[in-house]
């Protein structure tokens, strides 16, 4: 049990700056009082999440949503708050020029604009000390014949190559994928296989980012995790929950058993330790729920799934598998999943000098009331702001 507690104490989960702003579904975004109005206020809220959970010491930025004049100063501000800046996420999907695609657009001028933005993001990484460049492309087509599928892959590779070659030191490229949306006929990076193939072509510092909401219903995500770990090509997660075609719910909300199965493969692959290099990030948009408590709850959900994965009796599971005992093997997995790990995590937090119940501690802190009272006036941060 000591090893389990040590692993849980060392776990690291990155929060996304955009989750603290006004964001939600494609149909309506409901504004909330106390929402940040600047990147600095987003960072302050992220620091509060780390204060109460102890395992969220980095916050990802999205450019240009988090654009500032001095990124070194922004990084210093984050350190003053007790956290660091994490992955830099490029945005090549919210400009009118990208109607027919960004890096795969048939217009070379648009492609140049999108590629230059990715290079700008690497410049920001240089200033902040961030390790990861996260790329997601909405590029695709809506109708057969609208554009040449193969040419679009060639254009994609050319842009990725230029961004990859710009990386220095320990910097990495993380390539995300999505089954569909907003393109409905063909998406240029629709699945993990496409991302994997491009990453193999680019080199060892290009890895796949698995967004848990970007698959067809019923997809065995833990198989993807196991495969990419075997190939040393799993670089990051975007944790969230979804039911059908979107991914904006709290991690573990829709299918906590799936999250447990994913984390078991991480534990099985000895990839939980931060030294392994996987960026475990939340990618969520909180439209009707309070921002900070929702993010704290998501962190706790990932922690609980991880704790259960660490409790799987690996020896008993291996024996049952080798004996061909199907029911016993499944029982070993289910026994771990059905364990109430909340007391265990309470002990881990108490050992770290934290309140065993982060949500209750946040409510008592008065921080929510403080930001509602102080953040009056100005433009609230949100999608595109």
mmCIF file of C-alpha atoms in Angstrom:
data_model
loop_
_atom_site.group_PDB
_atom_site.id
_atom_site.type_symbol
_atom_site.label_atom_id
_atom_site.label_comp_id
_atom_site.label_asym_id
_atom_site.label_seq_id
_atom_site.Cartn_x
_atom_site.Cartn_y
_atom_site.Cartn_z
ATOM 1 C CA UNK A 1 0.000 0.000 0.000
ATOM 2 C CA UNK A 2 2.964 2.301 0.576
ATOM 3 C CA UNK A 3 3.908 2.070 -3.109
ATOM 4 C CA UNK A 4 0.319 2.841 -4.126
ATOM 5 C CA UNK A 5 0.210 5.928 -1.940
ATOM 6 C CA UNK A 6 3.585 7.053 -3.238
ATOM 7 C CA UNK A 7 2.405 6.743 -6.839
ATOM 8 C CA UNK A 8 -0.784 8.677 -6.099
ATOM 9 C CA UNK A 9 1.143 11.431 -4.343
ATOM 10 C CA UNK A 10 3.444 11.781 -7.353
ATOM 11 C CA UNK A 11 0.630 11.913 -9.924
ATOM 12 C CA UNK A 12 0.422 15.059 -12.036
ATOM 13 C CA UNK A 13 -2.637 16.377 -13.914
ATOM 14 C CA UNK A 14 -2.560 19.499 -16.090
ATOM 15 C CA UNK A 15 -5.504 21.886 -16.128
ATOM 16 C CA UNK A 16 -6.583 23.892 -19.214
ATOM 17 C CA UNK A 17 -6.757 27.681 -19.040
ATOM 18 C CA UNK A 18 -9.878 27.762 -21.248
ATOM 19 C CA UNK A 19 -11.868 25.661 -18.798
ATOM 20 C CA UNK A 20 -11.825 28.559 -16.342
ATOM 21 C CA UNK A 21 -13.432 30.916 -18.867
ATOM 22 C CA UNK A 22 -16.906 30.993 -20.371
ATOM 23 C CA UNK A 23 -17.210 28.002 -22.668
ATOM 24 C CA UNK A 24 -19.786 25.373 -23.469
ATOM 25 C CA UNK A 25 -21.733 23.786 -26.281
ATOM 26 C CA UNK A 26 -21.786 24.886 -29.912
ATOM 27 C CA UNK A 27 -25.245 26.369 -29.347
ATOM 28 C CA UNK A 28 -24.995 28.601 -26.304
ATOM 29 C CA UNK A 29 -22.399 29.662 -23.777
ATOM 30 C CA UNK A 30 -23.816 30.714 -20.402
ATOM 31 C CA UNK A 31 -21.714 33.390 -18.708
ATOM 32 C CA UNK A 32 -20.940 33.050 -15.011
ATOM 33 C CA UNK A 33 -20.034 35.602 -12.378
ATOM 34 C CA UNK A 34 -16.404 35.597 -11.289
ATOM 35 C CA UNK A 35 -15.030 34.179 -14.537
ATOM 36 C CA UNK A 36 -11.464 35.305 -15.367
ATOM 37 C CA UNK A 37 -10.954 38.322 -17.588
ATOM 38 C CA UNK A 38 -7.288 37.737 -18.384
ATOM 39 C CA UNK A 39 -4.680 34.964 -18.657
ATOM 40 C CA UNK A 40 -3.386 36.026 -15.235
ATOM 41 C CA UNK A 41 -6.772 35.444 -13.609
ATOM 42 C CA UNK A 42 -7.018 32.044 -15.301
ATOM 43 C CA UNK A 43 -3.623 31.173 -13.858
ATOM 44 C CA UNK A 44 -4.741 32.338 -10.422
ATOM 45 C CA UNK A 45 -7.732 29.979 -10.601
ATOM 46 C CA UNK A 46 -5.546 27.121 -11.785
ATOM 47 C CA UNK A 47 -3.278 27.723 -8.806
ATOM 48 C CA UNK A 48 -6.291 27.358 -6.513
ATOM 49 C CA UNK A 49 -7.064 23.951 -8.052
ATOM 50 C CA UNK A 50 -3.499 22.875 -7.300
ATOM 51 C CA UNK A 51 -3.742 24.338 -3.794
ATOM 52 C CA UNK A 52 -6.622 22.033 -2.902
ATOM 53 C CA UNK A 53 -5.667 18.912 -4.901
ATOM 54 C CA UNK A 54 -1.883 18.950 -4.724
ATOM 55 C CA UNK A 55 -1.537 17.219 -8.090
ATOM 56 C CA UNK A 56 -2.242 19.957 -10.667
ATOM 57 C CA UNK A 57 0.975 22.026 -10.803
ATOM 58 C CA UNK A 58 0.730 23.100 -14.470
ATOM 59 C CA UNK A 59 -1.815 24.932 -16.615
ATOM 60 C CA UNK A 60 -1.988 24.719 -20.408
ATOM 61 C CA UNK A 61 -2.353 27.853 -22.522
ATOM 62 C CA UNK A 62 -4.323 28.333 -25.752
ATOM 63 C CA UNK A 63 -3.050 30.890 -28.237
ATOM 64 C CA UNK A 64 -4.368 33.469 -29.081
ATOM 65 C CA UNK A 65 -6.943 33.086 -26.284
ATOM 66 C CA UNK A 66 -4.115 33.564 -23.780
ATOM 67 C CA UNK A 67 -2.004 35.960 -25.795
ATOM 68 C CA UNK A 68 0.068 38.487 -23.818
ATOM 69 C CA UNK A 69 2.866 40.903 -24.632
ATOM 70 C CA UNK A 70 5.416 39.244 -22.322
ATOM 71 C CA UNK A 71 5.277 35.461 -21.944
ATOM 72 C CA UNK A 72 8.343 35.311 -19.732
ATOM 73 C CA UNK A 73 6.528 37.615 -17.317
ATOM 74 C CA UNK A 74 3.427 35.425 -17.517
ATOM 75 C CA UNK A 75 5.546 32.391 -16.686
ATOM 76 C CA UNK A 76 7.053 34.258 -13.729
ATOM 77 C CA UNK A 77 3.564 35.176 -12.541
ATOM 78 C CA UNK A 78 2.538 31.509 -12.632
ATOM 79 C CA UNK A 79 5.578 30.556 -10.581
ATOM 80 C CA UNK A 80 4.678 33.223 -8.026
ATOM 81 C CA UNK A 81 1.298 31.496 -7.724
ATOM 82 C CA UNK A 82 2.953 28.126 -7.162
ATOM 83 C CA UNK A 83 2.387 26.544 -10.576
ATOM 84 C CA UNK A 84 3.995 26.480 -14.028
ATOM 85 C CA UNK A 85 2.823 26.956 -17.595
ATOM 86 C CA UNK A 86 2.274 23.701 -19.446
ATOM 87 C CA UNK A 87 1.437 22.777 -23.032
ATOM 88 C CA UNK A 88 0.975 25.510 -25.611
ATOM 89 C CA UNK A 89 -2.110 24.834 -27.729
ATOM 90 C CA UNK A 90 -2.286 26.335 -31.211
ATOM 91 C CA UNK A 91 -5.563 27.678 -32.610
ATOM 92 C CA UNK A 92 -5.975 27.281 -36.366
ATOM 93 C CA UNK A 93 -9.743 26.794 -36.385
ATOM 94 C CA UNK A 94 -11.385 30.089 -35.449
ATOM 95 C CA UNK A 95 -10.357 32.408 -38.270
ATOM 96 C CA UNK A 96 -12.476 33.083 -41.364
ATOM 97 C CA UNK A 97 -9.472 32.199 -43.521
ATOM 98 C CA UNK A 98 -9.721 28.616 -42.255
ATOM 99 C CA UNK A 99 -13.156 27.916 -43.723
ATOM 100 C CA UNK A 100 -11.631 25.388 -46.158
ATOM 101 C CA UNK A 101 -8.912 24.271 -43.775
ATOM 102 C CA UNK A 102 -5.756 25.643 -42.197
ATOM 103 C CA UNK A 103 -2.577 23.699 -42.956
ATOM 104 C CA UNK A 104 -4.421 21.582 -45.543
ATOM 105 C CA UNK A 105 -6.163 24.522 -47.238
ATOM 106 C CA UNK A 106 -5.768 24.600 -51.043
ATOM 107 C CA UNK A 107 -4.655 28.240 -50.754
ATOM 108 C CA UNK A 108 -0.887 28.385 -50.051
ATOM 109 C CA UNK A 109 -1.303 31.793 -48.388
ATOM 110 C CA UNK A 110 -3.699 30.357 -45.804
ATOM 111 C CA UNK A 111 -1.403 27.409 -45.218
ATOM 112 C CA UNK A 112 1.468 29.829 -44.620
ATOM 113 C CA UNK A 113 -0.610 31.777 -42.109
ATOM 114 C CA UNK A 114 -1.498 28.617 -40.162
ATOM 115 C CA UNK A 115 2.068 27.309 -40.173
ATOM 116 C CA UNK A 116 3.411 30.659 -39.026
ATOM 117 C CA UNK A 117 0.993 30.520 -36.092
ATOM 118 C CA UNK A 118 2.376 27.134 -35.069
ATOM 119 C CA UNK A 119 5.896 28.543 -35.259
ATOM 120 C CA UNK A 120 4.734 31.463 -33.112
ATOM 121 C CA UNK A 121 3.565 28.931 -30.532
ATOM 122 C CA UNK A 122 7.055 27.401 -30.461
ATOM 123 C CA UNK A 123 8.457 30.896 -29.861
ATOM 124 C CA UNK A 124 6.078 31.131 -26.893
ATOM 125 C CA UNK A 125 7.332 27.768 -25.654
ATOM 126 C CA UNK A 126 10.862 29.155 -25.744
ATOM 127 C CA UNK A 127 9.769 32.079 -23.576
ATOM 128 C CA UNK A 128 7.717 30.066 -21.072
ATOM 129 C CA UNK A 129 9.873 26.948 -20.857
ATOM 130 C CA UNK A 130 6.938 24.814 -21.971
ATOM 131 C CA UNK A 131 7.765 21.365 -23.271
ATOM 132 C CA UNK A 132 4.746 20.524 -25.442
ATOM 133 C CA UNK A 133 3.239 21.983 -28.605
ATOM 134 C CA UNK A 134 -0.322 20.647 -28.862
ATOM 135 C CA UNK A 135 -1.923 20.606 -32.310
ATOM 136 C CA UNK A 136 -5.533 19.881 -33.212
ATOM 137 C CA UNK A 137 -6.852 20.586 -36.684
ATOM 138 C CA UNK A 138 -10.483 21.059 -37.617
ATOM 139 C CA UNK A 139 -9.393 20.601 -41.241
ATOM 140 C CA UNK A 140 -11.508 18.418 -43.479
ATOM 141 C CA UNK A 141 -14.085 18.480 -46.259
ATOM 142 C CA UNK A 142 -17.857 18.226 -46.351
ATOM 143 C CA UNK A 143 -18.441 16.823 -49.851
ATOM 144 C CA UNK A 144 -16.899 14.198 -52.127
ATOM 145 C CA UNK A 145 -14.649 15.924 -54.638
ATOM 146 C CA UNK A 146 -14.408 19.145 -52.626
ATOM 147 C CA UNK A 147 -10.633 18.679 -52.434
ATOM 148 C CA UNK A 148 -7.997 16.032 -53.070
ATOM 149 C CA UNK A 149 -7.661 13.754 -50.042
ATOM 150 C CA UNK A 150 -4.058 12.762 -50.732
ATOM 151 C CA UNK A 151 -2.912 16.303 -51.468
ATOM 152 C CA UNK A 152 -4.352 17.401 -48.124
ATOM 153 C CA UNK A 153 -2.232 14.784 -46.353
ATOM 154 C CA UNK A 154 0.851 16.041 -48.174
ATOM 155 C CA UNK A 155 0.065 19.612 -47.106
ATOM 156 C CA UNK A 156 -0.494 18.446 -43.529
ATOM 157 C CA UNK A 157 2.859 16.687 -43.449
ATOM 158 C CA UNK A 158 4.681 19.728 -44.836
ATOM 159 C CA UNK A 159 3.285 21.968 -42.074
ATOM 160 C CA UNK A 160 3.959 19.421 -39.347
ATOM 161 C CA UNK A 161 7.506 18.954 -40.614
ATOM 162 C CA UNK A 162 8.211 22.677 -40.475
ATOM 163 C CA UNK A 163 6.850 22.957 -36.938
ATOM 164 C CA UNK A 164 8.670 19.809 -35.810
ATOM 165 C CA UNK A 165 11.992 20.990 -37.212
ATOM 166 C CA UNK A 166 11.611 24.244 -35.267
ATOM 167 C CA UNK A 167 11.554 22.393 -31.918
ATOM 168 C CA UNK A 168 14.655 22.500 -29.737
ATOM 169 C CA UNK A 169 15.907 20.916 -26.526
ATOM 170 C CA UNK A 170 13.277 18.750 -24.860
ATOM 171 C CA UNK A 171 10.344 20.263 -26.793
ATOM 172 C CA UNK A 172 7.795 17.862 -28.288
ATOM 173 C CA UNK A 173 4.945 17.918 -30.775
ATOM 174 C CA UNK A 174 1.640 16.359 -29.669
ATOM 175 C CA UNK A 175 -0.775 15.543 -32.492
ATOM 176 C CA UNK A 176 -4.428 15.214 -31.509
ATOM 177 C CA UNK A 177 -7.199 13.730 -33.647
ATOM 178 C CA UNK A 178 -10.994 13.776 -33.878
ATOM 179 C CA UNK A 179 -13.387 11.434 -35.644
ATOM 180 C CA UNK A 180 -15.450 14.249 -37.137
ATOM 181 C CA UNK A 181 -16.643 17.807 -36.524
ATOM 182 C CA UNK A 182 -16.706 20.294 -38.022
ATOM 183 C CA UNK A 183 -15.894 18.384 -41.226
ATOM 184 C CA UNK A 184 -18.577 15.810 -41.991
ATOM 185 C CA UNK A 185 -17.357 13.910 -45.070
ATOM 186 C CA UNK A 186 -13.651 13.500 -44.336
ATOM 187 C CA UNK A 187 -11.494 14.793 -41.494
ATOM 188 C CA UNK A 188 -7.785 15.178 -42.191
ATOM 189 C CA UNK A 189 -6.685 13.745 -38.813
ATOM 190 C CA UNK A 190 -9.681 11.552 -37.914
ATOM 191 C CA UNK A 191 -8.138 8.861 -35.734
ATOM 192 C CA UNK A 192 -5.162 7.687 -33.710
ATOM 193 C CA UNK A 193 -3.768 5.721 -36.640
ATOM 194 C CA UNK A 194 -3.487 8.811 -38.818
ATOM 195 C CA UNK A 195 -1.859 10.743 -35.989
ATOM 196 C CA UNK A 196 0.485 7.828 -35.274
ATOM 197 C CA UNK A 197 1.542 7.526 -38.918
ATOM 198 C CA UNK A 198 2.405 11.224 -39.139
ATOM 199 C CA UNK A 199 4.285 11.080 -35.822
ATOM 200 C CA UNK A 200 6.338 8.092 -37.005
ATOM 201 C CA UNK A 201 7.256 10.011 -40.149
ATOM 202 C CA UNK A 202 8.219 13.125 -38.189
ATOM 203 C CA UNK A 203 10.489 11.544 -35.585
ATOM 204 C CA UNK A 204 10.848 10.492 -31.964
ATOM 205 C CA UNK A 205 9.732 13.836 -30.484
ATOM 206 C CA UNK A 206 6.350 13.670 -32.214
ATOM 207 C CA UNK A 207 3.755 11.755 -30.202
ATOM 208 C CA UNK A 208 0.014 11.120 -30.190
ATOM 209 C CA UNK A 209 -2.444 12.926 -27.934
ATOM 210 C CA UNK A 210 -5.502 10.835 -27.055
ATOM 211 C CA UNK A 211 -8.636 12.868 -26.444
ATOM 212 C CA UNK A 212 -11.013 10.504 -24.686
ATOM 213 C CA UNK A 213 -14.031 12.154 -26.338
ATOM 214 C CA UNK A 214 -12.831 11.959 -29.952
ATOM 215 C CA UNK A 215 -13.797 8.422 -30.906
ATOM 216 C CA UNK A 216 -16.730 6.522 -32.323
ATOM 217 C CA UNK A 217 -19.118 5.108 -29.688
ATOM 218 C CA UNK A 218 -17.858 1.792 -28.381
ATOM 219 C CA UNK A 219 -14.227 2.381 -29.327
ATOM 220 C CA UNK A 220 -11.837 0.455 -27.106
ATOM 221 C CA UNK A 221 -9.691 3.389 -26.020
ATOM 222 C CA UNK A 222 -7.593 1.303 -23.652
ATOM 223 C CA UNK A 223 -6.422 -0.772 -26.625
ATOM 224 C CA UNK A 224 -5.179 2.429 -28.272
ATOM 225 C CA UNK A 225 -3.404 3.327 -25.033
ATOM 226 C CA UNK A 226 -1.742 -0.097 -24.814
ATOM 227 C CA UNK A 227 -0.654 -0.017 -28.463
ATOM 228 C CA UNK A 228 0.818 3.479 -28.329
ATOM 229 C CA UNK A 229 2.634 2.716 -25.083
ATOM 230 C CA UNK A 230 4.157 -0.359 -26.721
ATOM 231 C CA UNK A 231 5.360 1.834 -29.577
ATOM 232 C CA UNK A 232 6.547 4.620 -27.232
ATOM 233 C CA UNK A 233 4.293 7.062 -29.071
ATOM 234 C CA UNK A 234 1.783 8.118 -26.396
ATOM 235 C CA UNK A 235 2.569 11.692 -25.440
ATOM 236 C CA UNK A 236 -0.567 13.071 -23.835
ATOM 237 C CA UNK A 237 -4.206 12.719 -22.852
ATOM 238 C CA UNK A 238 -7.069 15.165 -23.065
ATOM 239 C CA UNK A 239 -9.382 13.829 -20.370
ATOM 240 C CA UNK A 240 -13.118 14.442 -20.579
ATOM 241 C CA UNK A 241 -16.383 12.513 -20.938
ATOM 242 C CA UNK A 242 -18.865 12.348 -23.769
ATOM 243 C CA UNK A 243 -21.960 10.448 -24.816
ATOM 244 C CA UNK A 244 -22.198 10.881 -28.583
ATOM 245 C CA UNK A 245 -20.423 13.566 -30.575
ATOM 246 C CA UNK A 246 -18.881 15.983 -28.150
ATOM 247 C CA UNK A 247 -16.382 15.919 -25.324
ATOM 248 C CA UNK A 248 -17.158 18.680 -22.876
ATOM 249 C CA UNK A 249 -18.189 16.819 -19.714
ATOM 250 C CA UNK A 250 -16.063 16.222 -16.636
ATOM 251 C CA UNK A 251 -13.607 13.334 -16.823
ATOM 252 C CA UNK A 252 -15.168 10.145 -15.532
ATOM 253 C CA UNK A 253 -18.676 11.600 -15.549
ATOM 254 C CA UNK A 254 -20.199 9.543 -18.358
ATOM 255 C CA UNK A 255 -18.186 6.310 -18.099
ATOM 256 C CA UNK A 256 -15.930 6.070 -15.037
ATOM 257 C CA UNK A 257 -15.266 2.398 -15.798
ATOM 258 C CA UNK A 258 -13.674 3.389 -19.110
ATOM 259 C CA UNK A 259 -11.426 5.893 -17.332
ATOM 260 C CA UNK A 260 -10.379 3.134 -14.912
ATOM 261 C CA UNK A 261 -9.581 0.779 -17.797
ATOM 262 C CA UNK A 262 -7.487 3.457 -19.471
ATOM 263 C CA UNK A 263 -5.558 4.155 -16.291
ATOM 264 C CA UNK A 264 -4.970 0.447 -15.749
ATOM 265 C CA UNK A 265 -3.123 0.302 -19.072
ATOM 266 C CA UNK A 266 -1.077 3.298 -17.958
ATOM 267 C CA UNK A 267 -0.187 1.523 -14.717
ATOM 268 C CA UNK A 268 0.408 -1.741 -16.589
ATOM 269 C CA UNK A 269 2.817 0.090 -18.912
ATOM 270 C CA UNK A 270 4.717 1.738 -16.016
ATOM 271 C CA UNK A 271 3.780 5.093 -17.531
ATOM 272 C CA UNK A 272 2.174 6.837 -14.553
ATOM 273 C CA UNK A 273 5.399 8.329 -13.225
ATOM 274 C CA UNK A 274 5.799 11.934 -14.465
ATOM 275 C CA UNK A 275 9.312 10.988 -15.546
ATOM 276 C CA UNK A 276 7.794 8.808 -18.274
ATOM 277 C CA UNK A 277 6.664 12.007 -19.983
ATOM 278 C CA UNK A 278 2.932 11.621 -20.573
ATOM 279 C CA UNK A 279 1.002 14.867 -20.179
ATOM 280 C CA UNK A 280 -2.257 13.980 -18.407
ATOM 281 C CA UNK A 281 -4.379 17.032 -19.177
ATOM 282 C CA UNK A 282 -8.024 17.890 -18.730
ATOM 283 C CA UNK A 283 -9.763 19.294 -21.821
ATOM 284 C CA UNK A 284 -13.231 20.318 -20.735
ATOM 285 C CA UNK A 285 -15.730 23.118 -21.067
ATOM 286 C CA UNK A 286 -17.984 23.863 -18.126
ATOM 287 C CA UNK A 287 -21.144 25.536 -19.319
ATOM 288 C CA UNK A 288 -23.716 25.036 -16.552
ATOM 289 C CA UNK A 289 -21.493 23.958 -13.657
ATOM 290 C CA UNK A 290 -19.190 26.202 -11.623
ATOM 291 C CA UNK A 291 -15.745 26.255 -13.218
ATOM 292 C CA UNK A 292 -13.300 25.668 -10.391
ATOM 293 C CA UNK A 293 -15.308 23.000 -8.505
ATOM 294 C CA UNK A 294 -15.872 21.158 -11.792
ATOM 295 C CA UNK A 295 -12.152 21.090 -12.479
ATOM 296 C CA UNK A 296 -11.367 19.980 -8.936
ATOM 297 C CA UNK A 297 -13.951 17.215 -9.295
ATOM 298 C CA UNK A 298 -12.409 16.122 -12.593
ATOM 299 C CA UNK A 299 -8.974 15.924 -10.995
ATOM 300 C CA UNK A 300 -10.454 13.825 -8.208
ATOM 301 C CA UNK A 301 -12.181 11.526 -10.723
ATOM 302 C CA UNK A 302 -8.865 10.879 -12.480
ATOM 303 C CA UNK A 303 -7.234 10.247 -9.112
ATOM 304 C CA UNK A 304 -9.918 7.737 -8.150
ATOM 305 C CA UNK A 305 -9.608 5.873 -11.453
ATOM 306 C CA UNK A 306 -5.842 5.783 -10.978
ATOM 307 C CA UNK A 307 -6.084 4.520 -7.408
ATOM 308 C CA UNK A 308 -8.335 1.663 -8.496
ATOM 309 C CA UNK A 309 -5.950 0.812 -11.333
ATOM 310 C CA UNK A 310 -3.058 0.660 -8.869
ATOM 311 C CA UNK A 311 -5.047 -1.774 -6.696
ATOM 312 C CA UNK A 312 -5.427 -4.397 -9.429
ATOM 313 C CA UNK A 313 -3.804 -7.621 -8.188
ATOM 314 C CA UNK A 314 -1.403 -8.029 -11.072
ATOM 315 C CA UNK A 315 -0.127 -11.438 -9.958
ATOM 316 C CA UNK A 316 -3.631 -12.862 -9.608
ATOM 317 C CA UNK A 317 -4.635 -11.339 -12.931
ATOM 318 C CA UNK A 318 -1.628 -12.792 -14.744
ATOM 319 C CA UNK A 319 -2.246 -16.238 -13.264
ATOM 320 C CA UNK A 320 -5.909 -16.193 -14.295
ATOM 321 C CA UNK A 321 -4.970 -15.041 -17.795
ATOM 322 C CA UNK A 322 -2.304 -17.707 -18.178
ATOM 323 C CA UNK A 323 -4.715 -20.363 -16.872
ATOM 324 C CA UNK A 324 -7.356 -19.238 -19.341
ATOM 325 C CA UNK A 325 -9.725 -18.554 -16.448
ATOM 326 C CA UNK A 326 -11.897 -15.924 -18.100
ATOM 327 C CA UNK A 327 -14.226 -15.279 -15.190
ATOM 328 C CA UNK A 328 -11.487 -15.075 -12.582
ATOM 329 C CA UNK A 329 -9.479 -12.622 -14.705
ATOM 330 C CA UNK A 330 -12.502 -10.380 -15.067
ATOM 331 C CA UNK A 331 -13.256 -10.723 -11.342
ATOM 332 C CA UNK A 332 -9.783 -9.433 -10.466
ATOM 333 C CA UNK A 333 -10.390 -6.330 -12.572
ATOM 334 C CA UNK A 334 -13.871 -5.801 -11.143
ATOM 335 C CA UNK A 335 -12.712 -6.252 -7.549
ATOM 336 C CA UNK A 336 -10.279 -3.368 -7.989
ATOM 337 C CA UNK A 337 -12.837 -1.189 -9.754
ATOM 338 C CA UNK A 338 -15.468 -1.768 -7.068
ATOM 339 C CA UNK A 339 -13.108 -0.744 -4.273
ATOM 340 C CA UNK A 340 -13.984 2.516 -2.536
ATOM 341 C CA UNK A 341 -10.684 4.389 -2.829
ATOM 342 C CA UNK A 342 -11.892 7.685 -1.356
ATOM 343 C CA UNK A 343 -10.512 6.905 2.131
ATOM 344 C CA UNK A 344 -7.156 5.979 0.573
ATOM 345 C CA UNK A 345 -6.985 9.241 -1.360
ATOM 346 C CA UNK A 346 -8.020 11.099 1.782
ATOM 347 C CA UNK A 347 -4.974 9.642 3.514
ATOM 348 C CA UNK A 348 -2.723 10.634 0.601
ATOM 349 C CA UNK A 349 -3.985 14.220 0.786
ATOM 350 C CA UNK A 350 -3.708 14.339 4.561
ATOM 351 C CA UNK A 351 -0.116 13.069 4.329
ATOM 352 C CA UNK A 352 0.589 15.999 1.997
ATOM 353 C CA UNK A 353 -0.950 18.472 4.433
ATOM 354 C CA UNK A 354 -4.122 18.884 2.372
ATOM 355 C CA UNK A 355 -7.764 18.603 3.324
ATOM 356 C CA UNK A 356 -8.998 15.063 2.540
ATOM 357 C CA UNK A 357 -12.026 16.583 0.773
ATOM 358 C CA UNK A 358 -10.851 19.194 -1.782
ATOM 359 C CA UNK A 359 -14.374 20.253 -2.783
ATOM 360 C CA UNK A 360 -15.448 20.920 0.790
ATOM 361 C CA UNK A 361 -12.202 22.746 1.456
ATOM 362 C CA UNK A 362 -12.709 24.961 -1.596
ATOM 363 C CA UNK A 363 -16.243 25.819 -0.523
ATOM 364 C CA UNK A 364 -15.005 26.831 2.914
ATOM 365 C CA UNK A 365 -12.180 28.926 1.496
ATOM 366 C CA UNK A 366 -14.434 31.728 0.296
ATOM 367 C CA UNK A 367 -12.497 31.989 -2.975
ATOM 368 C CA UNK A 368 -15.633 31.715 -5.101
ATOM 369 C CA UNK A 369 -17.279 34.593 -3.295
ATOM 370 C CA UNK A 370 -14.049 36.583 -3.525
ATOM 371 C CA UNK A 371 -13.714 36.351 -7.304
ATOM 372 C CA UNK A 372 -17.403 37.092 -7.853
ATOM 373 C CA UNK A 373 -17.008 40.289 -5.818
ATOM 374 C CA UNK A 374 -13.686 41.346 -7.332
ATOM 375 C CA UNK A 375 -14.073 40.454 -11.011
ATOM 376 C CA UNK A 376 -16.561 43.112 -11.941
ATOM 377 C CA UNK A 377 -16.194 45.025 -15.172
ATOM 378 C CA UNK A 378 -14.037 44.233 -18.164
ATOM 379 C CA UNK A 379 -14.554 41.476 -20.699
ATOM 380 C CA UNK A 380 -14.785 37.925 -19.425
ATOM 381 C CA UNK A 381 -12.516 35.329 -20.985
ATOM 382 C CA UNK A 382 -14.092 32.641 -23.136
ATOM 383 C CA UNK A 383 -13.910 30.898 -26.468
ATOM 384 C CA UNK A 384 -12.207 33.296 -28.822
ATOM 385 C CA UNK A 385 -11.484 35.833 -26.091
#
